[in-house]
Every structure is written in structure tokens, then in C-alpha cells.
mmCIF file of C-alpha atoms in Angstrom:
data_model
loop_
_atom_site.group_PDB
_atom_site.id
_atom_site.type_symbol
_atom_site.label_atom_id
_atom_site.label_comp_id
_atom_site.label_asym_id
_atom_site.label_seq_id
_atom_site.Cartn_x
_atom_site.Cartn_y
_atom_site.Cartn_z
ATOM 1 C CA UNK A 1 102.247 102.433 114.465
ATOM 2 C CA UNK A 2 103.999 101.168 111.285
ATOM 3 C CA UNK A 3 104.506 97.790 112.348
ATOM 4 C CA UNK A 4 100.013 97.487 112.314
ATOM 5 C CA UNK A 5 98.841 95.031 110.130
ATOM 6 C CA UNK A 6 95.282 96.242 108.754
ATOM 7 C CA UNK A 7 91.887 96.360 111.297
ATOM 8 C CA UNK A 8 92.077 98.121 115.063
ATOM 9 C CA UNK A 9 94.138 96.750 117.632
ATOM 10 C CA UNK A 10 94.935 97.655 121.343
ATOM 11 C CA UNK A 11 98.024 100.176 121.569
ATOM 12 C CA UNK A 12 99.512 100.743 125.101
ATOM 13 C CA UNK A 13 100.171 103.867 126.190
ATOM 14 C CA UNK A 14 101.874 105.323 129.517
ATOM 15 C CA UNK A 15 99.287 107.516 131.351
ATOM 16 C CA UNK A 16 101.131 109.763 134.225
ATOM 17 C CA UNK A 17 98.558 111.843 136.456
ATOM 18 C CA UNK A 18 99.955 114.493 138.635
ATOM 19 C CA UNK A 19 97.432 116.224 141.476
ATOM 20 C CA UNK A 20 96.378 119.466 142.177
ATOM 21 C CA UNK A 21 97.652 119.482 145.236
ATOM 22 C CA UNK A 22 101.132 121.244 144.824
ATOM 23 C CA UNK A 23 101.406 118.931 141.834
ATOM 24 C CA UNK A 24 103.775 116.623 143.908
ATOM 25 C CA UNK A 25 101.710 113.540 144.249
ATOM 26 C CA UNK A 26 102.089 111.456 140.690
ATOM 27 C CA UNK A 27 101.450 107.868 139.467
ATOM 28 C CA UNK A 28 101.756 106.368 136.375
ATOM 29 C CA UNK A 29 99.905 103.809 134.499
ATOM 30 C CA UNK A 30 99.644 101.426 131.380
ATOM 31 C CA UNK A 31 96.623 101.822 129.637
ATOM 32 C CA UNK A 32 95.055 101.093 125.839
ATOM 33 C CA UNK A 33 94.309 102.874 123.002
ATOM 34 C CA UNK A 34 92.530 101.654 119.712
ATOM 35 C CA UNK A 35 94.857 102.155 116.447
ATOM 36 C CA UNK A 36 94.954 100.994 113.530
ATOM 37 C CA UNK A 37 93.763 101.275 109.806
ATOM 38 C CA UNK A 38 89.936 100.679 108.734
ATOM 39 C CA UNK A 39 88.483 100.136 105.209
ATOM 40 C CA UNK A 40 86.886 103.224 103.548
ATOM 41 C CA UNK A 41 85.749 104.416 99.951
ATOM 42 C CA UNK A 42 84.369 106.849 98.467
ATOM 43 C CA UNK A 43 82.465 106.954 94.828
ATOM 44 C CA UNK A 44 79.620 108.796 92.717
ATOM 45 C CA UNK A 45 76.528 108.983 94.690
ATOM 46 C CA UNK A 46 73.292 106.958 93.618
ATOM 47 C CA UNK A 47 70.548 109.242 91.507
ATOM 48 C CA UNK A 48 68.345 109.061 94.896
ATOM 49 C CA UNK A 49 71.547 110.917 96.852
ATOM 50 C CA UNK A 50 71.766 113.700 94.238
ATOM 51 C CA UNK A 51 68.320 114.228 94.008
ATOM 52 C CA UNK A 52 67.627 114.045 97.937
ATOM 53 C CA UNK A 53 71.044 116.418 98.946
ATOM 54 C CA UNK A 54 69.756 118.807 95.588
ATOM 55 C CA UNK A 55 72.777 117.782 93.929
ATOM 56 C CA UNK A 56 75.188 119.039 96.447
ATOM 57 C CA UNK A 57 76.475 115.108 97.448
ATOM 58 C CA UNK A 58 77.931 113.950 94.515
ATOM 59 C CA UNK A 59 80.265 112.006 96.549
ATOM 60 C CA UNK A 60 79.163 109.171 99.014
ATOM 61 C CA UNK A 61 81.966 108.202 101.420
ATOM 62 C CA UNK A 62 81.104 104.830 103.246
ATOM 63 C CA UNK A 63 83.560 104.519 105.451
ATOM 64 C CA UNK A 64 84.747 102.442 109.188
ATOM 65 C CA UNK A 65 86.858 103.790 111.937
ATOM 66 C CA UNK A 66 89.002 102.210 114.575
ATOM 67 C CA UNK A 67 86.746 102.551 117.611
ATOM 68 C CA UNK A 68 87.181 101.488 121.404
ATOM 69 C CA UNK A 69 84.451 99.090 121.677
ATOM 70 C CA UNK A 70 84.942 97.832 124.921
ATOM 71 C CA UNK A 71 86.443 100.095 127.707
ATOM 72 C CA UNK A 72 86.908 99.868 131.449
ATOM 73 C CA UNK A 73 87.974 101.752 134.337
ATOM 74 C CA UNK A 74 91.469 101.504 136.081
ATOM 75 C CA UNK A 75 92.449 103.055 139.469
ATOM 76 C CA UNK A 76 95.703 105.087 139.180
ATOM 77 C CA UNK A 77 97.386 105.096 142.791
ATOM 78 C CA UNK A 78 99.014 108.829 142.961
ATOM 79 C CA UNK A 79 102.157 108.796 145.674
ATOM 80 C CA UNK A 80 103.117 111.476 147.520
ATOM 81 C CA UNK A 81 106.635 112.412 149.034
ATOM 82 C CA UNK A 82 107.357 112.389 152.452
ATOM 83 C CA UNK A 83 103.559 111.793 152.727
ATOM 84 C CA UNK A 84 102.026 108.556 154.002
ATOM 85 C CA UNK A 85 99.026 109.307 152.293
ATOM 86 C CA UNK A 86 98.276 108.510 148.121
ATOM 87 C CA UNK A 87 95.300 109.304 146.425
ATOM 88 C CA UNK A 88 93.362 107.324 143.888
ATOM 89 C CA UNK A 89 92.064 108.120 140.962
ATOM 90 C CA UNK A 90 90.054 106.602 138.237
ATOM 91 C CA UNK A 91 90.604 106.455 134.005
ATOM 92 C CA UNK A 92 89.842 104.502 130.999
ATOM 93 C CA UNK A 93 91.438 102.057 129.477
ATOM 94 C CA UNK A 94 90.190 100.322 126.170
ATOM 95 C CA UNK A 95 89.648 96.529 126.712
ATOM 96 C CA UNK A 96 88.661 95.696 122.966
ATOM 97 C CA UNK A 97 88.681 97.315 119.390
ATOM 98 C CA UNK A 98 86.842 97.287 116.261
ATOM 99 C CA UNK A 99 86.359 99.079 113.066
ATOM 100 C CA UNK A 100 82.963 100.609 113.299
ATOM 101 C CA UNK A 101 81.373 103.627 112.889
ATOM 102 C CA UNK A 102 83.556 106.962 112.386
ATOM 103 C CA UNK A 103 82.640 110.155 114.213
ATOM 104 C CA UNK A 104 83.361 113.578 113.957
ATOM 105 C CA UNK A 105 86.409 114.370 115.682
ATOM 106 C CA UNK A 106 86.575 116.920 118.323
ATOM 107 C CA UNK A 107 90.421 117.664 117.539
ATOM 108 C CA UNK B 1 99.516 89.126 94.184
ATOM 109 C CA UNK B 2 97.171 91.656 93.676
ATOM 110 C CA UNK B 3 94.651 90.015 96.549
ATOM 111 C CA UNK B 4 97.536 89.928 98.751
ATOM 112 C CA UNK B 5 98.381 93.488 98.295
ATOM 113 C CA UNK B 6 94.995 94.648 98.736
ATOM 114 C CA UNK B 7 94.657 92.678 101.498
ATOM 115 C CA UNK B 8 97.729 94.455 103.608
ATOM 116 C CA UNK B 9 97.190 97.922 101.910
ATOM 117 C CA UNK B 10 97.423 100.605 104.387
ATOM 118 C CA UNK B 11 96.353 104.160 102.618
ATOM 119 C CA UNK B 12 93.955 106.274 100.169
ATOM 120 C CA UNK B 13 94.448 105.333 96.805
ATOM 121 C CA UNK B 14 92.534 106.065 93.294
ATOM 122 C CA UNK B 15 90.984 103.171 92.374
ATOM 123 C CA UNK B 16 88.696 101.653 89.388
ATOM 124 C CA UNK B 17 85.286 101.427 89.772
ATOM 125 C CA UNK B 18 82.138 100.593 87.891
ATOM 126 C CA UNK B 19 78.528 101.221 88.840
ATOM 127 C CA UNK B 20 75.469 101.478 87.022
ATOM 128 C CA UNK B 21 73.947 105.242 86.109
ATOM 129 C CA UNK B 22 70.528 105.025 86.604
ATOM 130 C CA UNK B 23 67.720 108.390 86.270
ATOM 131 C CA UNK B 24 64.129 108.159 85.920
ATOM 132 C CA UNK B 25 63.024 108.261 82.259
ATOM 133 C CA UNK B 26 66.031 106.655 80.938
ATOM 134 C CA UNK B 27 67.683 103.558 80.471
ATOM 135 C CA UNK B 28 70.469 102.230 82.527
ATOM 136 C CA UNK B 29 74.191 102.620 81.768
ATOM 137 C CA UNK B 30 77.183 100.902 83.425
ATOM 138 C CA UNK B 31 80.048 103.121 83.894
ATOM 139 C CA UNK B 32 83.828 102.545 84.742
ATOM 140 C CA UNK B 33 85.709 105.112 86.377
ATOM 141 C CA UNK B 34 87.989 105.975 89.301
ATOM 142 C CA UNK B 35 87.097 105.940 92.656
ATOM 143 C CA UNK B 36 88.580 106.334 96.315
ATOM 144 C CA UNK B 37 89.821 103.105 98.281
ATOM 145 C CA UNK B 38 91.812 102.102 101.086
ATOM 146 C CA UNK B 39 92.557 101.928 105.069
ATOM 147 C CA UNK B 40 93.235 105.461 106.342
ATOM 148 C CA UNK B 41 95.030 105.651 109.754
ATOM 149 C CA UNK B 42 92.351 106.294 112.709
ATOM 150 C CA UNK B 43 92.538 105.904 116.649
ATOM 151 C CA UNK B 44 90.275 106.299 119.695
ATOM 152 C CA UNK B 45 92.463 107.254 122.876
ATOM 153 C CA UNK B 46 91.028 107.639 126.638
ATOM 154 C CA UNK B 47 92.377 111.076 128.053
ATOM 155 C CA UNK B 48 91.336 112.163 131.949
ATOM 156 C CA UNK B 49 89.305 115.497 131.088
ATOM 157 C CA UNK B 50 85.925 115.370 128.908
ATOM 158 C CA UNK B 51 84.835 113.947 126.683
ATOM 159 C CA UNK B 52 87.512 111.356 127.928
ATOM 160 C CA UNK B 53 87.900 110.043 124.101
ATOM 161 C CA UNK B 54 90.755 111.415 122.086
ATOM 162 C CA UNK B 55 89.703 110.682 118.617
ATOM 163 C CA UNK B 56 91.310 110.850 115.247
ATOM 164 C CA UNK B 57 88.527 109.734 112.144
ATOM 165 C CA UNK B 58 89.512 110.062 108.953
ATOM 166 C CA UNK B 59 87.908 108.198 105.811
ATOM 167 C CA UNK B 60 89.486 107.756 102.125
ATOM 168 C CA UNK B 61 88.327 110.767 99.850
ATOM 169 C CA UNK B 62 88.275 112.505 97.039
ATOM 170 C CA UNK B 63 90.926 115.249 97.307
ATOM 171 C CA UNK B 64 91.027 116.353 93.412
ATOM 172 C CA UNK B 65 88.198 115.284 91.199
ATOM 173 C CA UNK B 66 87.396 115.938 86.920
ATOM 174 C CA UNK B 67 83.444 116.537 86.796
ATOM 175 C CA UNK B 68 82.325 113.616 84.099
ATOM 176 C CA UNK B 69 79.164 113.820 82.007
ATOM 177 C CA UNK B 70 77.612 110.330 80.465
ATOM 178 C CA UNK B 71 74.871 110.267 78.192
ATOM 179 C CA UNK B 72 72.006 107.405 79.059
ATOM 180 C CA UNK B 73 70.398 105.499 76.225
ATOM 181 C CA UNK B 74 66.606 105.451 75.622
ATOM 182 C CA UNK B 75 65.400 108.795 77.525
ATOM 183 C CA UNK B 76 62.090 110.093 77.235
ATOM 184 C CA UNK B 77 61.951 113.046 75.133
ATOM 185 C CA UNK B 78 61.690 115.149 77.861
ATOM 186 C CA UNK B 79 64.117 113.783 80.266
ATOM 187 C CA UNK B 80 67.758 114.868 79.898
ATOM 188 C CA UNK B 81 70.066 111.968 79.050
ATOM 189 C CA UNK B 82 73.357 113.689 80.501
ATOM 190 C CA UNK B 83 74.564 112.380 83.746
ATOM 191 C CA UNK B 84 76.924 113.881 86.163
ATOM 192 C CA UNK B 85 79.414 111.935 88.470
ATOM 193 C CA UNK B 86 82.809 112.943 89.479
ATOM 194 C CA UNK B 87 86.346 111.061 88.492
ATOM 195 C CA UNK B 88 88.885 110.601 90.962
ATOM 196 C CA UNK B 89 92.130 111.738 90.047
ATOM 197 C CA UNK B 90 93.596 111.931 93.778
ATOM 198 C CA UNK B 91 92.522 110.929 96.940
ATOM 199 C CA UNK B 92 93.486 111.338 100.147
ATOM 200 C CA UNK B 93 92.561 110.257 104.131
ATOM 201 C CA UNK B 94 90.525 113.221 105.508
ATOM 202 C CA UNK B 95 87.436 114.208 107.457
ATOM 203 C CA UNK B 96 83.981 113.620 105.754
ATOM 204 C CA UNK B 97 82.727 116.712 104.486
ATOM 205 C CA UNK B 98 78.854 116.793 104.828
ATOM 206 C CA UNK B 99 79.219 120.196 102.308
ATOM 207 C CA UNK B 100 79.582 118.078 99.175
ATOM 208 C CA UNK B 101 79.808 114.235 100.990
ATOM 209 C CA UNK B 102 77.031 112.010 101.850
ATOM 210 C CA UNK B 103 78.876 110.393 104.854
ATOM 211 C CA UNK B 104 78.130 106.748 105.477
ATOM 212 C CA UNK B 105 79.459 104.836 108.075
ATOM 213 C CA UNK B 106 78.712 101.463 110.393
#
């Protein structure tokens, strides 16, 4: 990621999906991720802030996060051994970026 | 220089910043200080199970602060003229803390 110049850009990634099914059917795909560095700051809250948090929010943080702004779905063709059968299976792939709102992270 | 710099800074940095105190009951002050700035490293990454979004937010903070008290001119007699704000003297890239944060974002 060092090479990013500032703002949210589309990162590939390898995807590889192995099924249930004795785990011997795979497939692998290139999709996109959204990296990059967004503008944030942080300073001493307005009067109104104090007063309204009861003076707990001295800080205000306004901040922007590299989001995935447009996404889409790609089919993933899993192939089986010896089978003539493969399985399909659908995942996301960004299409676009942007710096926009941040969100609490689940991780 | 200094534009460009700014311009292609990637990080959390202490940096200057003036606003204006303002209370009820008194007069206005400006005040110069430091403050958090910069472009913290964040990423939103599909994954197969839910909620299908792997994401990593993180916004420039305060990570050590000095508590600063300023005293506003022309108060009413009955309004205090100290005023509390914090001074930055590190920052770092972290999660918002809603405990002692009000968390904007667009």
C-alpha cells in the first residue's frame, strides 16, 4: 500500500473459494478492494458540543474514510477434479471508491 | 513546499490550529493551539460470509492531550470567564471514541 498517493483507490486482491463439498472443488478470482488514505482532524469542540454531550466531548473528530462506493457482483467458477461438473458462485467486487463517511468497524 | 507536503501527507500529525472561544455571557476570544491532522490509512474489502464488508476506519486523534484553560474578556458578573479546551501534544490514527469524541463524518 506504500506506493498510494492520498484519496481511495481500487486495490486488487486474489479471492480463492474452496466448497463444502470435500473441499476439492476451488476457483480463484481477481477482485477489488478500496484503500487508501482519507483526510481527518480532530480539535476542541464548539461551546454548543460541550454543553449538549455535558462536557464529556471535548474533542470533535470530523473525519472521511475510504469507502467502496460502487460494488458489483462477480461469478467465481469452482472446478472440480476428475469431475465434469463446476459450481458457481457469486461475490463482490468494488467497482469505484471514495472517501466518505467512516463507520464503526466490526474487526 | 509546505502546500506540496501537505498535499501528499499520509499520517496523524499535531498540528496548529486557531478557533474562536465563544460562551454565552462573554465576549469572544480567538485561540491558537494544537490540533490533530492528517490522512490515516483506511480500507473497505468484500469477504464471502456476512456482513460481506471487511472494514478498517480509523480517523486522526488525539492520543495524549494537556487540559488548557483561557480566560474570555467582558463576562457578565455571573458568568465564569474560564474556558476549557484540550492541547494536542500527540496524535495518532485510531477509532472514534464516542466516550469523550463527538464523531463527525460525511
Amino acid at each position: 500500500h506504500e506506493g498510494l498517493a492520498p484519496g481511495c483507490h481500487l486495490y486488487p486482491f486474489n479471492v480463492t473459494i474452496r466448497s463444502d463439498r470435500r473441499s476439492t472443488c476451488r476457483g480463484t478470482h481477481l477482485v477489488y478492494a478500496c484503500v487508501g488514505y482519507c483526510e481527518s482532524s480532530a480539535f476542541p469542540s464548539r461551546y454548543s458540543v460541550l454543553v449538549a454531550s455535558n462536557f464529556t466531548h471535548n474533542i470533535t473528530s470530523a473525519s472521511r474514510c475510504c469507502t467502496i462506493s460502487k460494488e458489483a457482483k462477480v461469478k467465481v467458477r469452482l472446478d472440480c477434479p476428475r469431475g465434469r461438473h463446476h459450481d458457481e458462485i457469486e461475490i463482490l467486487t468494488a467497482r469505484a471508491c471514495r472517501c466518505d463517511m467512516c463507520r464503526k468497524s466490526r474487526y | 513546499a509546505m502546500t506540496t507536503t501537505l498535499h501528499a501527507f499520509r499520517g496523524c500529525a499535531v498540528r496548529d490550529f486557531s478557533f474562536v472561544a465563544q460562551k454565552p455571557g462573554c465576549k469572544s476570544l480567538r485561540i491558537s493551539t494544537e490540533a490533530c491532522w492528517g490522512r490515516c490509512h483506511t480500507w473497505e474489502k468484500p469477504m464471502l460470509e456476512p456482513p460481506y464488508v471487511h472494514r478498517h476506519h480509523r480517523v486522526c486523534t488525539y492520543s495524549r492531550s494537556r487540559p488548557m484553560t483561557a480566560r474570555l474578556p467582558g463576562c457578565l458578573p455571573h458568568v465564569s470567564p474560564l474556558y476549557h479546551y484540550p492541547l494536542a501534544l500527540s496524535c495518532h490514527c485510531a477509532a472514534c471514541s464516542t466516550a469523550d469524541t463527538e464523531c463527525e463524518t460525511s
